[in-house]
PDB file of C-alpha atoms in Angstrom:
ATOM      1  CA  MET Z   1      11.940   2.520  12.666  1.00  0.00           C
ATOM      2  CA  ILE Z   2       9.997  -0.265  11.543  1.00  0.00           C
ATOM      3  CA  ARG Z   3      11.465  -3.312  11.659  1.00  0.00           C
ATOM      4  CA  PRO Z   4      10.309  -7.055  10.357  1.00  0.00           C
ATOM      5  CA  VAL Z   5       7.163  -8.458  11.785  1.00  0.00           C
ATOM      6  CA  THR Z   6       7.316 -11.701  13.491  1.00  0.00           C
ATOM      7  CA  GLU Z   7       4.790 -13.897  14.754  1.00  0.00           C
ATOM      8  CA  LYS Z   8       5.827 -12.627  18.114  1.00  0.00           C
ATOM      9  CA  ASP Z   9       4.310  -9.471  17.245  1.00  0.00           C
ATOM     10  CA  ILE Z  10       0.925 -10.870  16.692  1.00  0.00           C
ATOM     11  CA  PRO Z  11      -1.283 -10.705  19.730  1.00  0.00           C
ATOM     12  CA  ALA Z  12      -3.319 -13.926  20.229  1.00  0.00           C
ATOM     13  CA  CYS Z  13      -6.711 -12.488  19.294  1.00  0.00           C
ATOM     14  CA  GLY Z  14      -7.990 -15.490  16.932  1.00  0.00           C
ATOM     15  CA  TYR Z  15      -8.195 -13.800  13.968  1.00  0.00           C
ATOM     16  CA  LEU Z  16      -5.446 -15.150  12.091  1.00  0.00           C
ATOM     17  CA  GLN Z  17      -6.818 -18.160  10.002  1.00  0.00           C
ATOM     18  CA  MET Z  18      -3.464 -19.776   9.456  1.00  0.00           C
ATOM     19  CA  PRO Z  19       0.291 -19.668  10.315  1.00  0.00           C
ATOM     20  CA  LEU Z  20       2.072 -17.139   8.384  1.00  0.00           C
ATOM     21  CA  PRO Z  21       4.613 -17.820   6.213  1.00  0.00           C
ATOM     22  CA  LYS Z  22       8.356 -18.117   6.939  1.00  0.00           C
ATOM     23  CA  ILE Z  23       9.720 -14.526   7.610  1.00  0.00           C
ATOM     24  CA  THR Z  24      12.179 -13.200   5.188  1.00  0.00           C
ATOM     25  CA  GLU Z  25      15.145 -11.930   6.758  1.00  0.00           C
ATOM     26  CA  GLU Z  26      15.957  -9.138   4.700  1.00  0.00           C
ATOM     27  CA  ARG Z  27      15.222  -5.847   6.836  1.00  0.00           C
ATOM     28  CA  LEU Z  28      12.762  -3.464   4.567  1.00  0.00           C
ATOM     29  CA  LYS Z  29      13.938  -0.035   4.981  1.00  0.00           C
ATOM     30  CA  ASN Z  30       6.997   6.013  -3.820  1.00  0.00           C
ATOM     31  CA  MET Z  31       4.243   4.259  -4.422  1.00  0.00           C
ATOM     32  CA  ALA Z  32       3.385   0.670  -4.715  1.00  0.00           C
ATOM     33  CA  SER Z  33       1.701  -0.317  -8.073  1.00  0.00           C
ATOM     34  CA  SER Z  34      -2.180  -1.320  -7.970  1.00  0.00           C
ATOM     35  CA  LEU Z  35      -1.323  -4.898  -8.662  1.00  0.00           C
ATOM     36  CA  MET Z  36       0.892  -5.337  -5.532  1.00  0.00           C
ATOM     37  CA  HIS Z  37      -1.923  -3.840  -3.513  1.00  0.00           C
ATOM     38  CA  TYR Z  38      -3.935  -6.475  -5.208  1.00  0.00           C
ATOM     39  CA  ALA Z  39      -1.494  -9.131  -4.274  1.00  0.00           C
ATOM     40  CA  ILE Z  40      -1.413  -8.267  -0.529  1.00  0.00           C
ATOM     41  CA  THR Z  41      -4.804  -7.676  -0.506  1.00  0.00           C
ATOM     42  CA  ASP Z  42      -5.575 -11.151  -1.770  1.00  0.00           C
ATOM     43  CA  LYS Z  43      -3.368 -12.528   0.651  1.00  0.00           C
ATOM     44  CA  ILE Z  44      -4.716 -10.691   3.645  1.00  0.00           C
ATOM     45  CA  LEU Z  45      -8.095 -12.049   2.683  1.00  0.00           C
ATOM     46  CA  GLN Z  46      -6.759 -15.679   3.248  1.00  0.00           C
ATOM     47  CA  LEU Z  47      -5.349 -14.776   6.515  1.00  0.00           C
ATOM     48  CA  PHE Z  48      -8.514 -12.892   7.805  1.00  0.00           C
ATOM     49  CA  PRO Z  49     -11.949 -13.131   7.869  1.00  0.00           C
ATOM     50  CA  MET Z  50     -13.703 -10.037   6.207  1.00  0.00           C
ATOM     51  CA  HIS Z  51     -17.072  -9.095   6.548  1.00  0.00           C
ATOM     52  CA  ASP Z  52     -16.805  -7.951   2.449  1.00  0.00           C
ATOM     53  CA  GLY Z  53     -13.627  -8.557   0.659  1.00  0.00           C
ATOM     54  CA  ALA Z  54     -14.797  -7.041  -2.659  1.00  0.00           C
ATOM     55  CA  ARG Z  55     -15.153  -3.920  -0.609  1.00  0.00           C
ATOM     56  CA  LEU Z  56     -11.977  -4.325   1.076  1.00  0.00           C
ATOM     57  CA  ARG Z  57     -10.219  -4.809  -2.190  1.00  0.00           C
ATOM     58  CA  PHE Z  58     -11.714  -1.404  -3.713  1.00  0.00           C
ATOM     59  CA  GLY Z  59     -10.668   0.245  -0.430  1.00  0.00           C
ATOM     60  CA  ALA Z  60      -6.870  -0.926  -1.196  1.00  0.00           C
ATOM     61  CA  VAL Z  61      -6.250   0.489  -4.227  1.00  0.00           C
ATOM     62  CA  LEU Z  62      -9.223   3.761  -3.963  1.00  0.00           C
ATOM     63  CA  PRO Z  63      -6.327   6.409  -2.471  1.00  0.00           C
ATOM     64  CA  ASP Z  64      -4.732   6.321  -6.322  1.00  0.00           C
ATOM     65  CA  ALA Z  65      -8.112   7.552  -7.877  1.00  0.00           C
ATOM     66  CA  SER Z  66      -7.483  11.308  -7.282  1.00  0.00           C
ATOM     67  CA  VAL Z  67      -4.851  13.592  -8.881  1.00  0.00           C
ATOM     68  CA  ASN Z  68      -4.553  15.040  -5.209  1.00  0.00           C
ATOM     69  CA  LYS Z  69      -2.534  12.088  -3.789  1.00  0.00           C
ATOM     70  CA  ARG Z  70      -0.710  13.899  -1.116  1.00  0.00           C
ATOM     71  CA  LYS Z  71      -4.222  14.512   0.317  1.00  0.00           C
ATOM     72  CA  THR Z  72      -5.821  11.166  -0.362  1.00  0.00           C
ATOM     73  CA  HIS Z  73      -2.720   9.458   1.296  1.00  0.00           C
ATOM     74  CA  PHE Z  74      -2.580  11.467   3.936  1.00  0.00           C
ATOM     75  CA  ARG Z  75       1.130  12.916   3.447  1.00  0.00           C
ATOM     76  CA  ILE Z  76       2.483  15.578   5.921  1.00  0.00           C
ATOM     77  CA  TYR Z  77       5.495  17.221   5.701  1.00  0.00           C
ATOM     78  CA  ASN Z  78       8.131  16.764   8.388  1.00  0.00           C
ATOM     79  CA  GLU Z  79      10.127  19.730   9.113  1.00  0.00           C
ATOM     80  CA  LYS Z  80      12.517  18.031  11.625  1.00  0.00           C
ATOM     81  CA  LEU Z  81      13.206  14.746   9.484  1.00  0.00           C
ATOM     82  CA  GLY Z  82      12.861  16.967   6.163  1.00  0.00           C
ATOM     83  CA  ILE Z  83      10.535  14.181   4.632  1.00  0.00           C
ATOM     84  CA  ARG Z  84       6.741  13.436   3.844  1.00  0.00           C
ATOM     85  CA  LEU Z  85       5.109  10.588   6.203  1.00  0.00           C
ATOM     86  CA  TYR Z  86       1.949   9.261   5.713  1.00  0.00           C
ATOM     87  CA  ASP Z  87      -0.456  10.261   8.634  1.00  0.00           C
ATOM     88  CA  LEU Z  88      -2.135   7.291  10.135  1.00  0.00           C
ATOM     89  CA  GLU Z  89      -3.048   9.073  12.943  1.00  0.00           C
ATOM     90  CA  ALA Z  90      -5.209  11.513  10.861  1.00  0.00           C
ATOM     91  CA  TYR Z  91      -6.648   8.747   8.735  1.00  0.00           C
ATOM     92  CA  ARG Z  92      -7.776   7.204  11.900  1.00  0.00           C
ATOM     93  CA  ALA Z  93      -9.416  10.014  13.712  1.00  0.00           C
ATOM     94  CA  GLN Z  94     -11.455  10.679  10.630  1.00  0.00           C
ATOM     95  CA  PHE Z  95     -12.456   7.271   9.401  1.00  0.00           C
ATOM     96  CA  GLY Z  96     -11.634   4.935  12.537  1.00  0.00           C
ATOM     97  CA  GLU Z  97     -15.016   4.789  13.028  1.00  0.00           C
ATOM     98  CA  ARG Z  98     -15.562   3.431   9.504  1.00  0.00           C
ATOM     99  CA  MET Z  99     -12.721   1.073   9.784  1.00  0.00           C
ATOM    100  CA  GLN Z 100     -14.640  -0.846  12.620  1.00  0.00           C
ATOM    101  CA  LYS Z 101     -17.449  -1.720  10.513  1.00  0.00           C
ATOM    102  CA  ASP Z 102     -16.988  -1.317   6.757  1.00  0.00           C
ATOM    103  CA  ASP Z 103     -13.908  -3.314   5.322  1.00  0.00           C
ATOM    104  CA  LEU Z 104     -13.804  -0.344   2.173  1.00  0.00           C
ATOM    105  CA  TYR Z 105     -12.066   2.145   5.213  1.00  0.00           C
ATOM    106  CA  LEU Z 106     -10.155  -0.722   6.243  1.00  0.00           C
ATOM    107  CA  GLY Z 107      -8.905  -1.449   2.914  1.00  0.00           C
ATOM    108  CA  TYR Z 108      -8.135   2.348   2.514  1.00  0.00           C
ATOM    109  CA  TYR Z 109      -6.057   1.987   5.536  1.00  0.00           C
ATOM    110  CA  LEU Z 110      -4.277  -0.828   4.791  1.00  0.00           C
ATOM    111  CA  HIS Z 111      -2.935   0.839   1.429  1.00  0.00           C
ATOM    112  CA  LEU Z 112      -1.597   3.711   3.294  1.00  0.00           C
ATOM    113  CA  ILE Z 113       0.553   1.438   5.352  1.00  0.00           C
ATOM    114  CA  GLU Z 114       1.637  -0.572   2.270  1.00  0.00           C
ATOM    115  CA  ASP Z 115       2.559   2.751   0.423  1.00  0.00           C
ATOM    116  CA  ALA Z 116       4.478   4.210   3.760  1.00  0.00           C
ATOM    117  CA  LEU Z 117       6.392   0.617   4.070  1.00  0.00           C
ATOM    118  CA  TYR Z 118       7.031   0.757   0.376  1.00  0.00           C
ATOM    119  CA  ARG Z 119       8.518   4.265   0.357  1.00  0.00           C
ATOM    120  CA  LYS Z 120      10.721   3.209   3.035  1.00  0.00           C
ATOM    121  CA  THR Z 121      11.454  -0.086   1.204  1.00  0.00           C
ATOM    122  CA  LEU Z 122      13.021   1.930  -2.072  1.00  0.00           C
ATOM    123  CA  TYR Z 123      14.915   4.518  -0.097  1.00  0.00           C
ATOM    124  CA  ASP Z 124      16.619   2.474   2.676  1.00  0.00           C
ATOM    125  CA  THR Z 125      16.886  -1.028   1.356  1.00  0.00           C
ATOM    126  CA  PHE Z 126      17.071  -0.921  -2.318  1.00  0.00           C
ATOM    127  CA  GLY Z 127      18.545   2.554  -2.451  1.00  0.00           C
ATOM    128  CA  TRP Z 128      16.208   4.399  -4.981  1.00  0.00           C
ATOM    129  CA  ASN Z 129      17.617   7.733  -6.642  1.00  0.00           C
ATOM    130  CA  PRO Z 130      14.860   9.398  -8.110  1.00  0.00           C
ATOM    131  CA  TYR Z 131      16.927  12.150  -9.239  1.00  0.00           C
ATOM    132  CA  THR Z 132      18.659  10.102 -12.009  1.00  0.00           C
ATOM    133  CA  PRO Z 133      17.426  11.235 -15.836  1.00  0.00           C
ATOM    134  CA  GLU Z 134      14.382   9.527 -16.220  1.00  0.00           C
ATOM    135  CA  SER Z 135      14.359   7.545 -13.221  1.00  0.00           C
ATOM    136  CA  THR Z 136      10.511   8.125 -12.395  1.00  0.00           C
ATOM    137  CA  ALA Z 137       9.011   6.949 -15.791  1.00  0.00           C
ATOM    138  CA  ARG Z 138      11.394   4.168 -16.248  1.00  0.00           C
ATOM    139  CA  MET Z 139      10.689   2.934 -12.941  1.00  0.00           C
ATOM    140  CA  HIS Z 140       6.822   2.811 -13.738  1.00  0.00           C
ATOM    141  CA  HIS Z 141       7.809   0.972 -17.180  1.00  0.00           C
ATOM    142  CA  ASP Z 142       9.336  -1.607 -14.578  1.00  0.00           C
ATOM    143  CA  TYR Z 143       5.737  -1.717 -12.829  1.00  0.00           C
ATOM    144  CA  THR Z 144       4.271  -2.309 -16.450  1.00  0.00           C
ATOM    145  CA  LEU Z 145       7.078  -5.336 -17.319  1.00  0.00           C
ATOM    146  CA  LEU Z 146       6.262  -6.972 -13.821  1.00  0.00           C
ATOM    147  CA  ASN Z 147       2.114  -6.951 -14.270  1.00  0.00           C
ATOM    148  CA  ARG Z 148       2.300 -10.567 -15.995  1.00  0.00           C
ATOM    149  CA  TYR Z 149       4.257 -12.217 -13.194  1.00  0.00           C
ATOM    150  CA  PHE Z 150       2.071 -10.521 -10.972  1.00  0.00           C
ATOM    151  CA  ILE Z 151      -1.126 -11.691 -12.431  1.00  0.00           C
ATOM    152  CA  GLN Z 152       0.243 -15.109 -13.058  1.00  0.00           C
ATOM    153  CA  LYS Z 153       1.914 -15.601  -9.517  1.00  0.00           C
ATOM    154  CA  TYR Z 154      -0.780 -14.019  -7.183  1.00  0.00           C
ATOM    155  CA  ASN Z 155      -3.490 -15.077  -9.191  1.00  0.00           C
ATOM    156  CA  ILE Z 156      -4.840 -11.511  -9.551  1.00  0.00           C
ATOM    157  CA  ARG Z 157      -8.582 -11.203 -11.041  1.00  0.00           C
ATOM    158  CA  ASP Z 158      -9.611  -8.293 -13.080  1.00  0.00           C
ATOM    159  CA  ASP Z 159     -12.646  -7.901 -11.461  1.00  0.00           C
ATOM    160  CA  LEU Z 160     -12.810  -4.774  -9.589  1.00  0.00           C
ATOM    161  CA  ALA Z 161     -16.232  -2.968  -9.290  1.00  0.00           C
ATOM    162  CA  VAL Z 162     -17.069   0.551  -7.961  1.00  0.00           C
ATOM    163  CA  PRO Z 163     -19.482   0.091  -4.992  1.00  0.00           C
ATOM    164  CA  GLU Z 164     -23.229   1.017  -5.303  1.00  0.00           C
ATOM    165  CA  ASN Z 165     -23.930   4.467  -4.195  1.00  0.00           C
ATOM    166  CA  PHE Z 166     -20.274   5.363  -4.076  1.00  0.00           C
ATOM    167  CA  THR Z 167     -20.618   8.759  -4.122  1.00  0.00           C
ATOM    168  CA  GLN Z 168     -22.814   8.874  -1.052  1.00  0.00           C
ATOM    169  CA  GLU Z 169     -19.880   7.459   0.780  1.00  0.00           C
ATOM    170  CA  PRO Z 170     -18.157   9.599   3.374  1.00  0.00           C
ATOM    171  CA  ILE Z 171     -14.841   9.083   1.863  1.00  0.00           C
ATOM    172  CA  PHE Z 172     -16.202  10.591  -1.309  1.00  0.00           C
ATOM    173  CA  ALA Z 173     -17.030  13.863   0.776  1.00  0.00           C
ATOM    174  CA  PHE Z 174     -13.394  13.804   1.759  1.00  0.00           C
ATOM    175  CA  GLU Z 175     -12.321  13.591  -1.694  1.00  0.00           C
ATOM    176  CA  PRO Z 176     -14.492  13.340  -4.959  1.00  0.00           C
ATOM    177  CA  PHE Z 177     -12.622  10.291  -6.321  1.00  0.00           C
ATOM    178  CA  ASP Z 178     -12.285   9.308  -9.893  1.00  0.00           C
ATOM    179  CA  ALA Z 179     -13.590   5.621  -9.372  1.00  0.00           C
ATOM    180  CA  GLU Z 180     -14.474   5.010 -12.666  1.00  0.00           C
ATOM    181  CA  GLY Z 181     -11.164   6.279 -14.087  1.00  0.00           C
ATOM    182  CA  LEU Z 182      -9.145   4.273 -11.581  1.00  0.00           C
ATOM    183  CA  LEU Z 183     -11.121   0.846 -13.349  1.00  0.00           C
ATOM    184  CA  ARG Z 184      -9.936   2.002 -16.487  1.00  0.00           C
ATOM    185  CA  SER Z 185      -6.222   2.197 -15.528  1.00  0.00           C
ATOM    186  CA  ILE Z 186      -6.077  -0.790 -13.429  1.00  0.00           C
ATOM    187  CA  HIS Z 187      -7.604  -2.629 -16.394  1.00  0.00           C
ATOM    188  CA  GLN Z 188      -4.923  -1.663 -18.582  1.00  0.00           C
ATOM    189  CA  ASN Z 189      -2.407  -3.554 -15.945  1.00  0.00           C
ATOM    190  CA  PHE Z 190      -3.948  -6.512 -17.725  1.00  0.00           C
ATOM    191  CA  VAL Z 191      -2.708  -5.698 -21.136  1.00  0.00           C
ATOM    192  CA  PRO Z 192       0.271  -8.018 -22.003  1.00  0.00           C
ATOM    193  CA  ALA Z 193       3.634  -6.107 -22.046  1.00  0.00           C
ATOM    194  CA  PRO Z 194       6.474  -6.386 -24.363  1.00  0.00           C
ATOM    195  CA  ALA Z 195       9.229  -8.706 -22.856  1.00  0.00           C
ATOM    196  CA  ASP Z 196      12.056  -6.232 -21.752  1.00  0.00           C
ATOM    197  CA  ALA Z 197      14.689  -6.209 -18.792  1.00  0.00           C
ATOM    198  CA  PRO Z 198      13.924  -3.938 -15.930  1.00  0.00           C
ATOM    199  CA  TYR Z 199      15.674  -0.951 -15.308  1.00  0.00           C
ATOM    200  CA  PHE Z 200      15.721  -1.061 -11.275  1.00  0.00           C
ATOM    201  CA  PHE Z 201      12.744  -2.915  -9.626  1.00  0.00           C
ATOM    202  CA  THR Z 202      12.687  -6.490 -10.131  1.00  0.00           C
ATOM    203  CA  ALA Z 203      10.323  -9.300  -9.396  1.00  0.00           C
ATOM    204  CA  ALA Z 204      12.514 -10.429  -6.441  1.00  0.00           C
ATOM    205  CA  MET Z 205      12.339  -6.807  -5.040  1.00  0.00           C
ATOM    206  CA  ALA Z 206       8.139  -7.073  -5.550  1.00  0.00           C
ATOM    207  CA  ASP Z 207       7.968 -10.537  -3.500  1.00  0.00           C
ATOM    208  CA  THR Z 208      10.062  -9.258  -0.676  1.00  0.00           C
ATOM    209  CA  TYR Z 209       8.088  -5.861  -0.294  1.00  0.00           C
ATOM    210  CA  ILE Z 210       4.892  -7.998  -0.807  1.00  0.00           C
ATOM    211  CA  GLU Z 211       5.731 -10.664   1.802  1.00  0.00           C
ATOM    212  CA  ASN Z 212       6.461  -8.329   4.488  1.00  0.00           C
ATOM    213  CA  ALA Z 213       3.816  -6.011   3.604  1.00  0.00           C
ATOM    214  CA  VAL Z 214       1.421  -8.840   4.304  1.00  0.00           C
ATOM    215  CA  ARG Z 215       3.184  -9.492   7.787  1.00  0.00           C
ATOM    216  CA  LEU Z 216       2.634  -5.923   8.788  1.00  0.00           C
ATOM    217  CA  CYS Z 217      -0.853  -5.430   7.457  1.00  0.00           C
ATOM    218  CA  THR Z 218      -1.835  -8.474   9.232  1.00  0.00           C
ATOM    219  CA  ALA Z 219       0.113  -7.746  12.214  1.00  0.00           C
ATOM    220  CA  GLU Z 220      -1.592  -4.121  12.226  1.00  0.00           C
ATOM    221  CA  LEU Z 221      -5.228  -5.811  11.611  1.00  0.00           C
ATOM    222  CA  ASP Z 222      -4.956  -7.983  14.799  1.00  0.00           C
ATOM    223  CA  ARG Z 223      -3.404  -5.050  17.127  1.00  0.00           C
ATOM    224  CA  PHE Z 224      -6.789  -2.968  15.246  1.00  0.00           C
ATOM    225  CA  HIS Z 225      -9.147  -6.075  16.448  1.00  0.00           C
ATOM    226  CA  CYS Z 226      -7.415  -6.393  19.744  1.00  0.00           C
ATOM    227  CA  GLY Z 227      -7.591  -2.536  20.583  1.00  0.00           C
ATOM    228  CA  LYS Z 228      -3.865  -2.534  20.840  1.00  0.00           C
ATOM    229  CA  THR Z 229      -1.579   0.625  19.894  1.00  0.00           C
ATOM    230  CA  LEU Z 230      -1.843   0.705  16.231  1.00  0.00           C
ATOM    231  CA  LEU Z 231       1.262   1.992  13.884  1.00  0.00           C
ATOM    232  CA  SER Z 232       2.188   5.697  13.340  1.00  0.00           C
ATOM    233  CA  ALA Z 233       3.827   7.818  10.520  1.00  0.00           C
ATOM    234  CA  GLU Z 234       7.146   8.019  12.545  1.00  0.00           C
ATOM    235  CA  ASP Z 235       7.526   4.101  12.457  1.00  0.00           C
ATOM    236  CA  PHE Z 236       8.052   4.635   8.450  1.00  0.00           C
ATOM    237  CA  THR Z 237      11.130   7.224   8.945  1.00  0.00           C
ATOM    238  CA  TRP Z 238      13.304   6.780   5.891  1.00  0.00           C
ATOM    239  CA  THR Z 239      16.436   8.555   4.755  1.00  0.00           C
ATOM    240  CA  PRO Z 240      15.595  11.101   1.881  1.00  0.00           C
ATOM    241  CA  PRO Z 241      17.934  11.810  -0.973  1.00  0.00           C
ATOM    242  CA  GLU Z 242      18.881  15.728  -1.345  1.00  0.00           C
ATOM    243  CA  ASN Z 243      16.366  18.197  -2.340  1.00  0.00           C
ATOM    244  CA  ASN Z 244      13.817  15.858  -1.045  1.00  0.00           C
ATOM    245  CA  LYS Z 245      10.805  18.073  -0.244  1.00  0.00           C
ATOM    246  CA  ASN Z 246       8.603  17.100  -2.843  1.00  0.00           C
ATOM    247  CA  PHE Z 247       8.777  13.490  -1.931  1.00  0.00           C
TER     248      PHE Z 247
END
C-alpha cells in the first residue's frame, strides 16, 4: 500500500535542488487531466536538474495520445485483487535504458506513476463511484471547470511542441501516438469555460493530489538516480467498486 512520501524517503544523492514543501497530512488512498500532469511536471522541474525540460513535459502527457490507453498506460489485470494496475516494471524493462538518458521516456514513466496514484486517490480517499448516472462525463466537466484554476495557480503555459523526428522514436514504434491530436486537445484546455459548481472533483482535491504526486515522483526520481529499489504496480492497490473489470 502506498503511503505519503516524507523527506526521510528521499535518499541523499544530491539531486533535489531545494527542500520539499510541507508534507500534506491526508493519506492518498481514472486518470489525471493533462493540466494536472503539467502542474506536477513543472514543479518537478523546479526540484530536479533535467537535460531537456521540454522533452520531459512532452513525455509527461504522451500516454494519453492514443485511443489504446490500456496499452499505452501499461495496465494489467490482477486476478487476485480483481483490479487493473499500472505495470511500472514492464515499462522499465522496455524503456529503462532510455529513461537513463532521455527525459521524454522519464516523463512518460512519471505519467504512469501519477495516474496510478490518482486512481488510488479517487477510490480510496475521495470515494469516487463511477457507476452513478453520467458520473464519468460529469467528472470530465469538473476538469474543464478547473482548467483556468490550474493555469493561473500553477503558471501553466500552452507551449507544448512535438519533438523533431518523433515518429522515429522507439516509443512511437511501440504505439503510433497521435501527437498532433494531443496538442489540439490540450490547447482546448486553455479555452475559458463558463463558471459552474463542480460535481465531484474540487480545486482542494486537485491541490492535495498534485502536492502528493510531486512528492512521490521526486522520491522515485532520486531512487532512480541512486540505483535504489523503485515503485511497483502493487504499491498502488486500491479498493474497487463492484463490477470493476473494466477499471
